[in-house]
CSV table of C-alpha atoms in Angstrom, one decimal:
chain,number,residue,atom,x,y,z
J,5,MET,CA,91.1,81.7,151.1
J,6,ASN,CA,93.2,84.7,152.1
J,7,ASN,CA,95.6,83.9,149.3
J,8,VAL,CA,92.8,84.2,146.7
J,9,LEU,CA,91.7,87.5,148.2
J,10,TYR,CA,95.2,88.9,148.2
J,11,ALA,CA,95.7,87.9,144.6
J,12,ILE,CA,92.5,89.6,143.5
J,13,LEU,CA,93.2,92.7,145.6
J,14,VAL,CA,96.8,93.1,144.5
J,15,LEU,CA,96.2,92.6,140.8
J,16,GLY,CA,93.0,94.7,141.0
J,17,ALA,CA,94.9,97.4,142.8
J,18,LEU,CA,97.8,97.2,140.4
J,19,GLY,CA,95.5,97.5,137.4
J,20,ALA,CA,93.6,100.3,138.9
J,21,VAL,CA,96.8,102.2,139.8
J,22,PHE,CA,98.2,101.7,136.3
J,23,GLY,CA,94.8,102.8,134.9
J,24,PHE,CA,94.8,106.0,136.9
J,25,VAL,CA,98.5,106.7,136.1
J,26,LEU,CA,97.8,106.3,132.4
J,27,ALA,CA,94.6,108.3,132.5
J,28,TYR,CA,96.5,111.1,134.2
J,29,ALA,CA,99.5,110.8,131.9
J,30,SER,CA,97.3,111.1,128.8
J,31,LYS,CA,96.1,114.4,130.2
J,32,VAL,CA,99.6,115.7,131.2
J,33,PHE,CA,101.4,114.4,128.2
J,34,ALA,CA,98.7,115.2,125.7
J,35,VAL,CA,100.1,116.4,122.4
J,36,LYS,CA,97.8,118.9,120.7
J,37,VAL,CA,97.0,117.7,117.3
J,38,ASP,CA,94.6,120.0,115.5
J,39,GLU,CA,91.3,118.0,115.5
J,40,ARG,CA,90.4,119.5,112.2
J,41,GLN,CA,93.3,117.5,110.7
J,42,GLU,CA,91.7,114.2,111.7
J,43,GLU,CA,88.3,115.4,110.4
J,44,ILE,CA,89.7,116.4,107.1
J,45,LEU,CA,91.6,113.1,106.8
J,46,SER,CA,88.3,111.3,107.4
J,47,VAL,CA,86.5,113.1,104.5
J,48,LEU,CA,89.4,112.7,102.1
J,49,PRO,CA,89.1,109.6,99.8
J,50,GLY,CA,92.3,108.0,101.2
J,51,ALA,CA,93.6,107.1,97.8
J,52,ASN,CA,97.0,108.7,98.6
J,53,CYS,CA,97.3,109.5,94.9
J,54,GLY,CA,99.4,112.6,95.3
J,55,GLY,CA,97.2,114.5,92.8
J,56,CYS,CA,97.1,117.5,95.3
J,57,GLY,CA,100.9,117.7,95.3
J,58,PHE,CA,101.3,116.6,98.9
J,59,PRO,CA,102.7,113.3,100.2
J,60,GLY,CA,99.4,111.4,100.6
J,61,CYS,CA,96.1,112.3,102.2
J,62,SER,CA,97.5,112.9,105.7
J,63,GLY,CA,100.1,115.3,104.3
J,64,TYR,CA,97.4,117.3,102.5
J,65,ALA,CA,95.2,117.3,105.6
J,66,ALA,CA,98.1,118.7,107.7
J,67,ALA,CA,98.9,121.3,105.0
J,68,VAL,CA,95.3,122.5,104.9
J,69,VAL,CA,95.1,122.9,108.6
J,70,GLU,CA,98.4,124.9,108.7
J,71,GLY,CA,97.0,127.1,105.9
J,72,ARG,CA,99.7,126.0,103.4
J,73,ALA,CA,97.2,124.5,101.0
J,74,ALA,CA,93.8,125.5,99.5
J,75,THR,CA,90.8,123.4,100.3
J,76,ASN,CA,90.0,122.5,96.7
J,77,LEU,CA,93.2,120.6,95.7
J,78,CYS,CA,91.8,117.1,96.2
J,79,VAL,CA,91.1,115.9,92.7
J,80,ALA,CA,90.1,112.4,93.6
J,81,GLY,CA,87.4,113.6,96.0
J,82,GLY,CA,86.2,116.4,93.7
J,83,ALA,CA,83.7,119.1,94.5
J,84,ALA,CA,81.9,117.1,97.3
J,85,CYS,CA,85.2,116.6,99.1
J,86,THR,CA,86.1,120.3,98.7
J,87,ALA,CA,82.8,121.4,100.1
J,88,LYS,CA,83.3,119.2,103.2
J,89,ILE,CA,86.9,120.4,103.8
J,90,SER,CA,85.8,124.0,103.4
J,91,ALA,CA,83.0,123.4,105.9
J,92,ILE,CA,85.5,122.0,108.4
J,93,MET,CA,87.9,124.9,107.9
J,94,GLY,CA,85.1,127.4,107.8
J,95,THR,CA,86.2,129.0,104.5
J,96,GLU,CA,84.5,129.6,101.2
J,97,SER,CA,85.2,126.8,98.8
J,98,GLY,CA,86.8,128.0,95.5
J,99,SER,CA,84.8,126.5,92.7
J,100,THR,CA,86.5,123.6,91.0
J,101,GLU,CA,85.8,122.5,87.5
J,102,LYS,CA,86.3,118.7,87.4
J,103,CYS,CA,89.1,117.9,85.1
J,104,VAL,CA,90.0,114.5,83.6
J,105,ALA,CA,93.0,113.2,81.7
J,106,PHE,CA,92.8,112.9,78.0
J,107,VAL,CA,95.2,111.1,75.6
J,108,ARG,CA,95.9,113.3,72.6
J,109,CYS,CA,96.6,110.6,70.1
J,110,SER,CA,94.4,108.1,68.3
J,111,GLY,CA,97.0,105.4,68.6
J,112,ILE,CA,99.9,103.7,66.9
J,113,ASN,CA,97.7,101.6,64.7
J,114,ASN,CA,96.8,104.6,62.7
J,115,SER,CA,100.4,105.4,62.0
J,116,VAL,CA,102.9,103.9,59.5
J,117,LYS,CA,105.3,101.7,61.5
J,118,LYS,CA,109.1,102.0,61.1
J,119,TYR,CA,109.7,98.6,62.6
J,120,ASP,CA,108.2,96.0,64.9
J,121,PHE,CA,108.9,96.5,68.6
J,122,ALA,CA,109.4,93.4,70.6
J,123,GLY,CA,111.2,94.8,73.7
J,124,VAL,CA,110.2,95.5,77.2
J,125,SER,CA,106.6,96.6,77.5
J,126,ASP,CA,107.4,100.1,78.7
J,127,CYS,CA,106.9,103.4,76.7
J,128,LEU,CA,110.0,105.1,78.0
J,129,SER,CA,112.3,102.3,76.8
J,130,ALA,CA,110.6,102.2,73.4
J,131,SER,CA,110.7,105.9,73.0
J,132,LEU,CA,114.5,105.9,73.5
J,133,LEU,CA,115.0,103.7,70.5
J,134,PRO,CA,116.2,105.3,67.2
J,135,GLY,CA,113.5,107.4,65.6
J,136,LYS,CA,111.8,107.8,69.0
J,137,GLY,CA,110.0,104.5,68.9
J,138,PRO,CA,108.4,102.2,66.3
J,139,ALA,CA,105.9,104.7,65.0
J,140,GLU,CA,106.7,106.8,62.0
J,141,CYS,CA,104.9,109.7,63.8
J,142,THR,CA,107.1,110.8,66.7
J,143,PHE,CA,104.1,112.1,68.6
J,144,ALA,CA,102.3,108.8,68.5
J,145,CYS,CA,101.0,106.9,71.6
J,146,LEU,CA,103.1,103.7,71.6
J,147,GLY,CA,100.3,101.7,73.4
J,148,LEU,CA,102.6,99.9,75.7
J,149,GLY,CA,100.7,101.0,78.8
J,150,SER,CA,103.1,102.9,81.1
J,151,CYS,CA,100.2,105.1,81.9
J,152,VAL,CA,98.0,102.1,82.7
J,153,SER,CA,100.3,100.9,85.4
J,154,ALA,CA,100.6,104.4,86.8
J,155,CYS,CA,96.9,104.8,87.3
J,156,ARG,CA,95.6,104.0,90.7
J,157,PHE,CA,91.9,104.2,89.7
J,158,ASP,CA,91.8,101.7,86.9
J,159,ALA,CA,90.8,104.6,84.6
J,160,ILE,CA,93.1,104.3,81.7
J,161,HIS,CA,93.5,101.3,79.4
J,162,VAL,CA,95.1,100.5,76.1
J,163,ILE,CA,92.5,99.8,73.5
J,164,ASP,CA,93.5,99.0,69.9
J,165,GLY,CA,97.0,100.4,70.4
J,166,ALA,CA,96.0,103.7,72.0
J,167,ALA,CA,95.6,104.6,75.7
J,168,VAL,CA,92.1,105.7,76.4
J,169,VAL,CA,90.8,107.4,79.5
J,170,ASP,CA,87.6,106.3,81.1
J,171,LYS,CA,86.4,109.7,82.2
J,172,GLU,CA,83.9,108.4,84.6
J,173,LYS,CA,86.7,106.7,86.6
J,174,CYS,CA,89.3,109.3,86.1
J,175,VAL,CA,89.8,111.7,89.0
J,176,GLY,CA,92.3,114.0,87.2
J,177,CYS,CA,95.4,113.3,89.4
J,178,MET,CA,97.5,113.2,86.2
J,179,ALA,CA,99.8,110.4,87.5
J,180,CYS,CA,99.6,108.9,84.0
J,181,ALA,CA,100.7,112.2,82.3
J,182,GLN,CA,103.9,112.1,84.3
J,183,LYS,CA,104.7,108.6,83.0
J,184,CYS,CA,104.0,109.4,79.3
J,185,PRO,CA,107.4,109.9,77.5
J,186,LYS,CA,105.6,111.6,74.6
J,187,ASN,CA,103.8,114.0,76.8
J,188,LEU,CA,100.5,113.1,75.2
J,189,ILE,CA,98.2,113.2,78.2
J,190,ALA,CA,96.6,116.6,78.9
J,191,LYS,CA,94.0,117.8,81.4
J,192,VAL,CA,90.6,118.6,79.8
J,193,PRO,CA,87.4,119.6,81.6
J,194,TYR,CA,85.1,116.7,82.4
J,195,SER,CA,82.3,118.5,80.6
J,196,ALA,CA,84.4,118.9,77.4
J,197,LYS,CA,82.1,118.0,74.4
J,198,VAL,CA,84.7,118.1,71.7
J,199,THR,CA,88.1,116.5,71.8
J,200,ILE,CA,91.0,116.3,69.4
J,201,PRO,CA,93.0,113.1,69.8
J,202,CYS,CA,96.2,114.2,68.1
J,203,SER,CA,99.5,115.8,69.1
J,204,SER,CA,101.3,115.9,65.8
J,205,LYS,CA,103.1,119.2,65.3
J,206,GLU,CA,104.5,118.1,61.9
J,207,LYS,CA,103.4,120.0,58.8
J,208,GLY,CA,100.2,118.8,57.1
J,209,PRO,CA,101.7,116.8,54.2
J,210,VAL,CA,104.1,115.0,56.6
J,211,THR,CA,101.3,114.0,59.0
J,212,ASN,CA,99.1,113.1,56.0
J,213,LYS,CA,101.7,110.5,54.8
J,214,MET,CA,102.5,108.9,58.1
J,215,CYS,CA,99.1,108.8,59.9
J,216,SER,CA,95.6,108.0,58.6
J,217,VAL,CA,93.8,110.3,61.1
J,218,GLY,CA,96.3,112.9,62.4
J,219,CYS,CA,95.7,116.6,62.2
J,220,ILE,CA,96.9,118.1,58.9
J,221,ALA,CA,96.4,121.7,59.9
J,222,CYS,CA,93.9,122.4,57.1
J,223,LYS,CA,92.2,125.0,59.3
J,224,LEU,CA,88.7,124.0,58.2
J,225,CYS,CA,87.7,123.6,61.8
J,226,GLU,CA,88.9,127.1,62.6
J,227,LYS,CA,86.8,128.5,59.8
J,228,ALA,CA,83.7,126.4,60.7
J,229,CYS,CA,83.7,127.4,64.4
J,230,PRO,CA,81.1,130.0,65.2
J,231,ASN,CA,82.6,130.8,68.6
J,232,ASP,CA,86.3,131.3,67.7
J,233,ALA,CA,87.1,128.4,70.0
J,234,VAL,CA,89.4,126.3,67.9
J,235,HIS,CA,92.7,127.4,66.4
J,236,VAL,CA,95.5,125.8,64.6
J,237,VAL,CA,98.7,126.4,66.6
J,238,ASP,CA,102.0,124.8,65.5
J,239,ASN,CA,100.2,122.8,62.8
J,240,LEU,CA,97.8,121.3,65.3
J,241,ALA,CA,94.2,122.2,66.0
J,242,VAL,CA,93.6,123.1,69.7
J,243,ILE,CA,90.3,123.8,71.4
J,244,ASP,CA,89.8,126.6,73.9
J,245,TYR,CA,87.3,125.0,76.3
J,246,SER,CA,86.3,128.3,77.8
J,247,LYS,CA,84.8,129.3,74.4
J,248,CYS,CA,83.6,126.0,73.0
J,249,ASP,CA,79.9,125.3,73.4
J,250,GLY,CA,80.0,121.9,71.8
J,251,CYS,CA,78.0,122.7,68.6
J,252,GLY,CA,80.1,120.2,66.7
J,253,ALA,CA,80.5,122.3,63.5
J,254,CYS,CA,84.3,121.6,63.5
J,255,ALA,CA,83.8,117.8,63.8
J,256,GLN,CA,81.5,117.9,60.8
J,257,LYS,CA,84.0,119.8,58.7
J,258,CYS,CA,87.1,117.8,59.7
J,259,PRO,CA,88.3,115.9,56.6
J,260,ARG,CA,90.2,113.4,58.7
J,261,LYS,CA,87.2,112.7,61.1
J,262,LEU,CA,89.7,113.4,63.8
J,263,ILE,CA,87.6,115.8,65.9
J,264,LYS,CA,85.3,113.8,68.1
J,265,LEU,CA,82.1,114.7,69.8
J,266,SER,CA,81.9,113.3,73.3
J,267,ASP,CA,78.7,111.3,72.7
J,268,THR,CA,80.1,109.5,69.8
J,269,VAL,CA,83.5,108.4,71.2
J,270,LYS,CA,84.5,106.3,74.2
J,271,ASN,CA,86.2,109.2,75.9
L,10,MET,CA,130.6,92.8,140.7
L,11,ILE,CA,132.1,94.1,137.4
L,12,ALA,CA,133.1,90.5,136.4
L,13,ARG,CA,129.5,89.4,137.2
L,14,ILE,CA,128.0,92.2,135.1
L,15,LEU,CA,130.4,91.4,132.2
L,16,SER,CA,129.6,87.7,132.3
L,17,ILE,CA,125.8,88.5,132.4
L,18,SER,CA,126.3,90.9,129.4
L,19,LEU,CA,128.3,88.3,127.4
L,20,GLY,CA,125.7,85.7,128.2
L,21,ALA,CA,122.7,87.8,127.2
L,22,VAL,CA,124.3,89.0,123.9
L,23,LEU,CA,126.0,85.9,122.6
L,24,VAL,CA,125.6,82.7,124.6
L,25,GLU,CA,121.9,83.0,125.4
L,26,ASN,CA,120.9,85.3,122.7
L,27,PHE,CA,117.1,85.9,123.1
L,28,ILE,CA,116.2,85.3,119.5
L,29,LEU,CA,118.8,82.8,118.2
L,30,VAL,CA,119.2,80.6,121.2
L,31,LYS,CA,116.1,81.1,123.3
L,32,PHE,CA,113.8,81.7,120.4
L,33,LEU,CA,111.9,84.5,122.0
L,34,GLY,CA,110.7,87.5,120.1
L,35,ILE,CA,110.5,85.7,116.7
L,36,CYS,CA,107.6,87.8,115.5
L,37,PRO,CA,109.4,91.1,115.2
L,38,PHE,CA,112.5,89.3,114.2
L,39,LEU,CA,110.7,88.0,111.0
L,40,GLY,CA,108.4,91.0,110.7
L,41,VAL,CA,110.6,94.0,110.6
L,42,SER,CA,113.9,92.5,109.3
L,43,LYS,CA,113.4,93.4,105.6
L,44,LYS,CA,115.6,96.5,105.8
L,45,THR,CA,118.5,97.1,108.1
L,46,ASP,CA,117.5,100.6,109.1
L,47,THR,CA,114.1,99.6,110.3
L,48,ALA,CA,115.6,96.6,112.0
L,49,VAL,CA,118.0,98.8,113.9
L,50,GLY,CA,115.1,101.1,114.9
L,51,MET,CA,113.2,98.1,116.2
L,52,GLY,CA,116.3,97.0,118.0
L,53,PHE,CA,116.8,100.2,119.9
L,54,ALA,CA,113.1,100.3,120.9
L,55,VAL,CA,113.5,96.8,122.3
L,56,ILE,CA,116.7,97.7,124.3
L,57,PHE,CA,114.8,100.7,125.7
L,58,VAL,CA,111.7,98.7,126.7
L,59,MET,CA,113.5,95.6,128.0
L,60,GLY,CA,115.7,97.7,130.3
L,61,LEU,CA,112.8,99.5,131.7
L,62,ALA,CA,110.6,96.4,132.0
L,63,SER,CA,113.4,94.5,133.9
L,64,VAL,CA,113.6,97.2,136.5
L,65,PHE,CA,109.9,97.7,137.0
L,66,CYS,CA,109.1,94.0,137.0
L,67,TRP,CA,111.8,93.5,139.6
L,68,LEU,CA,110.3,96.2,141.8
L,69,VAL,CA,106.8,94.8,141.5
L,70,ASN,CA,108.0,91.3,142.2
L,71,TYR,CA,110.2,92.0,145.3
L,72,LEU,CA,108.1,94.9,146.8
L,73,LEU,CA,104.6,93.4,146.1
L,74,LEU,CA,104.4,89.8,145.0
L,75,VAL,CA,107.1,88.2,147.2
L,76,PRO,CA,106.0,89.7,150.6
L,77,LEU,CA,102.4,88.6,149.9
L,78,LYS,CA,103.6,85.2,148.6
L,79,LEU,CA,101.9,85.8,145.3
L,80,GLN,CA,104.8,84.6,143.1
L,81,TYR,CA,102.4,82.4,141.1
L,82,MET,CA,100.8,85.5,139.7
L,83,GLN,CA,104.1,86.8,138.3
L,84,THR,CA,103.2,86.2,134.6
L,85,VAL,CA,99.9,88.1,134.9
L,86,ALA,CA,101.4,90.9,136.9
L,87,TYR,CA,104.4,91.3,134.5
L,88,ILE,CA,102.1,91.5,131.5
L,89,LEU,CA,100.1,94.2,133.3
L,90,VAL,CA,103.3,96.1,134.1
L,91,ILE,CA,104.8,95.9,130.7
L,92,ALA,CA,101.7,96.9,128.9
L,93,ALA,CA,101.1,99.9,131.1
L,94,LEU,CA,104.8,100.8,131.0
L,95,VAL,CA,105.0,100.8,127.2
L,96,GLN,CA,101.8,102.9,127.0
L,97,PHE,CA,103.2,105.4,129.5
L,98,VAL,CA,106.6,105.6,127.8
L,99,GLU,CA,104.9,106.2,124.4
L,100,MET,CA,103.0,109.2,125.8
L,101,PHE,CA,106.0,110.5,127.7
L,102,LEU,CA,108.2,110.4,124.6
L,103,GLN,CA,105.6,111.9,122.3
L,104,LYS,CA,105.4,114.9,124.6
L,105,THR,CA,109.0,115.3,125.7
L,106,MET,CA,111.2,113.8,123.0
L,107,PRO,CA,109.3,114.1,119.7
L,108,THR,CA,112.4,113.2,117.6
L,109,LEU,CA,113.0,110.0,119.5
L,110,TYR,CA,109.3,109.2,119.3
L,111,GLN,CA,109.4,109.7,115.5
L,112,ALA,CA,112.5,107.5,115.3
L,113,LEU,CA,110.9,104.6,117.3
L,114,GLY,CA,107.6,105.2,115.6
L,115,ILE,CA,105.3,102.3,115.3
L,116,TYR,CA,107.8,99.9,116.9
L,117,LEU,CA,107.2,101.1,120.5
L,118,PRO,CA,103.5,99.9,120.7
L,119,LEU,CA,104.4,96.8,118.8
L,120,ILE,CA,106.7,95.8,121.6
L,121,THR,CA,103.9,95.7,124.2
L,122,THR,CA,103.1,92.2,123.3
L,123,ASN,CA,106.6,91.0,122.6
L,124,CYS,CA,107.4,87.7,124.3
L,125,ALA,CA,111.1,88.7,124.6
L,126,VAL,CA,110.1,91.5,127.0
L,127,LEU,CA,108.0,89.2,129.1
L,128,GLY,CA,110.7,86.6,128.8
L,129,VAL,CA,113.4,88.9,130.2
L,130,ALA,CA,111.2,89.8,133.3
L,131,LEU,CA,110.5,86.1,134.0
L,132,LEU,CA,114.1,85.0,133.5
L,133,ASN,CA,115.3,87.7,135.9
L,134,THR,CA,113.1,86.2,138.6
L,135,GLN,CA,114.1,82.7,137.7
L,136,TYR,CA,117.8,83.5,137.9
L,137,ASN,CA,117.3,85.4,141.2
L,138,TYR,CA,119.0,88.5,139.8
L,139,GLY,CA,119.3,91.7,141.9
L,140,LEU,CA,118.1,95.1,140.7
L,141,ILE,CA,121.3,96.1,138.9
L,142,GLU,CA,121.8,92.6,137.5
L,143,SER,CA,118.2,92.7,136.2
L,144,LEU,CA,118.8,96.0,134.5
L,145,VAL,CA,122.0,94.8,132.9
L,146,TYR,CA,120.4,91.5,131.7
L,147,GLY,CA,117.4,93.5,130.3
L,148,VAL,CA,119.5,96.0,128.4
L,149,MET,CA,122.0,93.4,127.2
L,150,GLY,CA,119.2,91.1,126.2
L,151,GLY,CA,118.0,94.0,124.0
L,152,VAL,CA,121.4,94.5,122.6
L,153,GLY,CA,121.5,90.7,121.7
L,154,PHE,CA,118.1,91.2,120.0
L,155,THR,CA,119.5,94.1,118.0
L,156,VAL,CA,122.6,92.2,117.0
L,157,ALA,CA,120.5,89.3,115.8
L,158,ILE,CA,117.9,91.3,113.9
L,159,PHE,CA,120.6,93.4,112.3
L,160,LEU,CA,122.5,90.4,111.1
L,161,PHE,CA,119.4,88.8,109.9
L,162,ALA,CA,118.2,92.0,108.1
L,163,SER,CA,121.6,92.2,106.4
L,164,VAL,CA,121.3,88.6,105.2
L,165,ARG,CA,117.8,89.2,103.9
L,166,GLU,CA,118.8,92.3,102.0
L,167,ARG,CA,121.4,90.2,100.1
L,168,LEU,CA,118.8,87.4,99.6
L,169,GLU,CA,116.9,89.9,97.4
L,170,PHE,CA,119.6,89.4,94.8
L,171,ALA,CA,120.3,85.7,95.4
L,172,ASP,CA,119.3,83.1,92.9
L,173,PHE,CA,117.3,80.3,94.5
L,174,PRO,CA,114.4,78.0,93.5
L,175,LYS,CA,111.1,79.8,93.1
L,176,ALA,CA,109.4,77.7,95.8
L,177,PHE,CA,111.8,79.2,98.4
L,178,GLU,CA,111.0,82.9,97.6
L,179,GLY,CA,109.9,85.1,100.5
L,180,PHE,CA,109.4,83.5,104.0
L,181,PRO,CA,110.8,80.0,103.3
L,182,ILE,CA,114.3,81.2,102.4
L,183,ALA,CA,114.1,83.7,105.3
L,184,LEU,CA,113.3,81.0,107.8
L,185,VAL,CA,116.1,78.8,106.3
L,186,SER,CA,118.6,81.6,106.7
L,187,ALA,CA,117.3,82.3,110.2
L,188,GLY,CA,118.0,78.7,111.1
L,189,LEU,CA,121.5,78.9,109.8
L,190,ILE,CA,122.3,82.0,111.8
L,191,ALA,CA,120.8,80.3,114.9
L,192,LEU,CA,123.1,77.3,114.2
L,193,ALA,CA,126.1,79.7,114.0
L,194,PHE,CA,125.1,81.2,117.4
L,195,MET,CA,125.0,77.7,118.9
L,196,GLY,CA,128.7,77.9,118.5
L,197,PHE,CA,128.9,80.4,121.4
L,198,SER,CA,127.3,78.0,123.8
L,199,GLY,CA,130.6,76.8,125.2
L,200,LEU,CA,131.9,80.3,125.7
L,201,LYS,CA,132.9,81.1,129.2
L,202,ILE,CA,135.3,83.7,130.6
L,203,TRP,CA,134.9,83.4,134.4
């Protein structure tokens, strides 16, 4: 009987001693981690997309606490996330306009093809071929989907030879833009009502010959715009979203039907 | 004494290698052997913990369990000692040596439940080793673990480029190569100096 008692006592005592030592050690050896860092990490989406420019969500949380980063850099979390981080840090949140990626090309199927491409399904490899890829237009989306594999949010897909962004899913981290060898993907406001899916900087007649929808720099949109929001720069119509009110006058005038109103197109 | 220490060391590293001859600590051996640098990191963490665990388990055994005739509780007591020890060491390192803590990283808490560590404590008792002999056996057992996991990780890195049937990809080929390395280590079993 004594043996059993001893066993219980010794192991119980051993456990208790270790418990107390560990409890004491956790006080003595406590390393101060700013608790705001944990809190910020818990409100971040945890996608580790790198859209903020820091290595993952924990890197961004540490940077915010150390004052190295603003509270509104998380693109995946958006305004709600910014508000929470600002509340934790006790600062005013800078206002953030939600931006999404937009592919400035209507796709290789609209362009005359120089040759058929049957190589690796990777835009960079295809764009290094003679003539910068199989499309006659050197600014064309090759539709091979390098951006699709770069997207962590399932927000960009190749539809009919052109990469198209689903703006409801897009968080604006622009990981796709970094993969695009043609540099076609740009940031546009989520609220943008008018978009121009073309990047061609060739002169009008050249674009006219090689693409059925590309911008021919006719400047009709420029003249039609009541707000001075669209201009032809380097043979390409560009919208200034700070002035555009989405009246759609440019889209009506466009002889190529290139300019799209957001309600009528997928993006 | 020196001869004894040398023969224990040789035994622990080669003849009775913990992984390849005694088949203890297989979980980290397979788990963290994909890259040589993480394998070596794990190896050093194991050396560290096995050395400490040998000493502390020896103390608990001979100061507490043997006088009270509670040897049958060794396994339970050792588990308690090792778990508490690893926790303590983790906290201690985090505070005092952040660089070492960073280097050992996740491996330290992983070792808490490593059977090689419990194995070394029980074997020390089984072989009736003294305090210094236990320490040597623990540290050298850890060195043996490091040697084995480093060799295995090097082999696995090369397997990445090897051409073998698709059915063998991943763990099957890793287990086959682990078996072959273990066979090679069986060759040391006749090794004796003194």
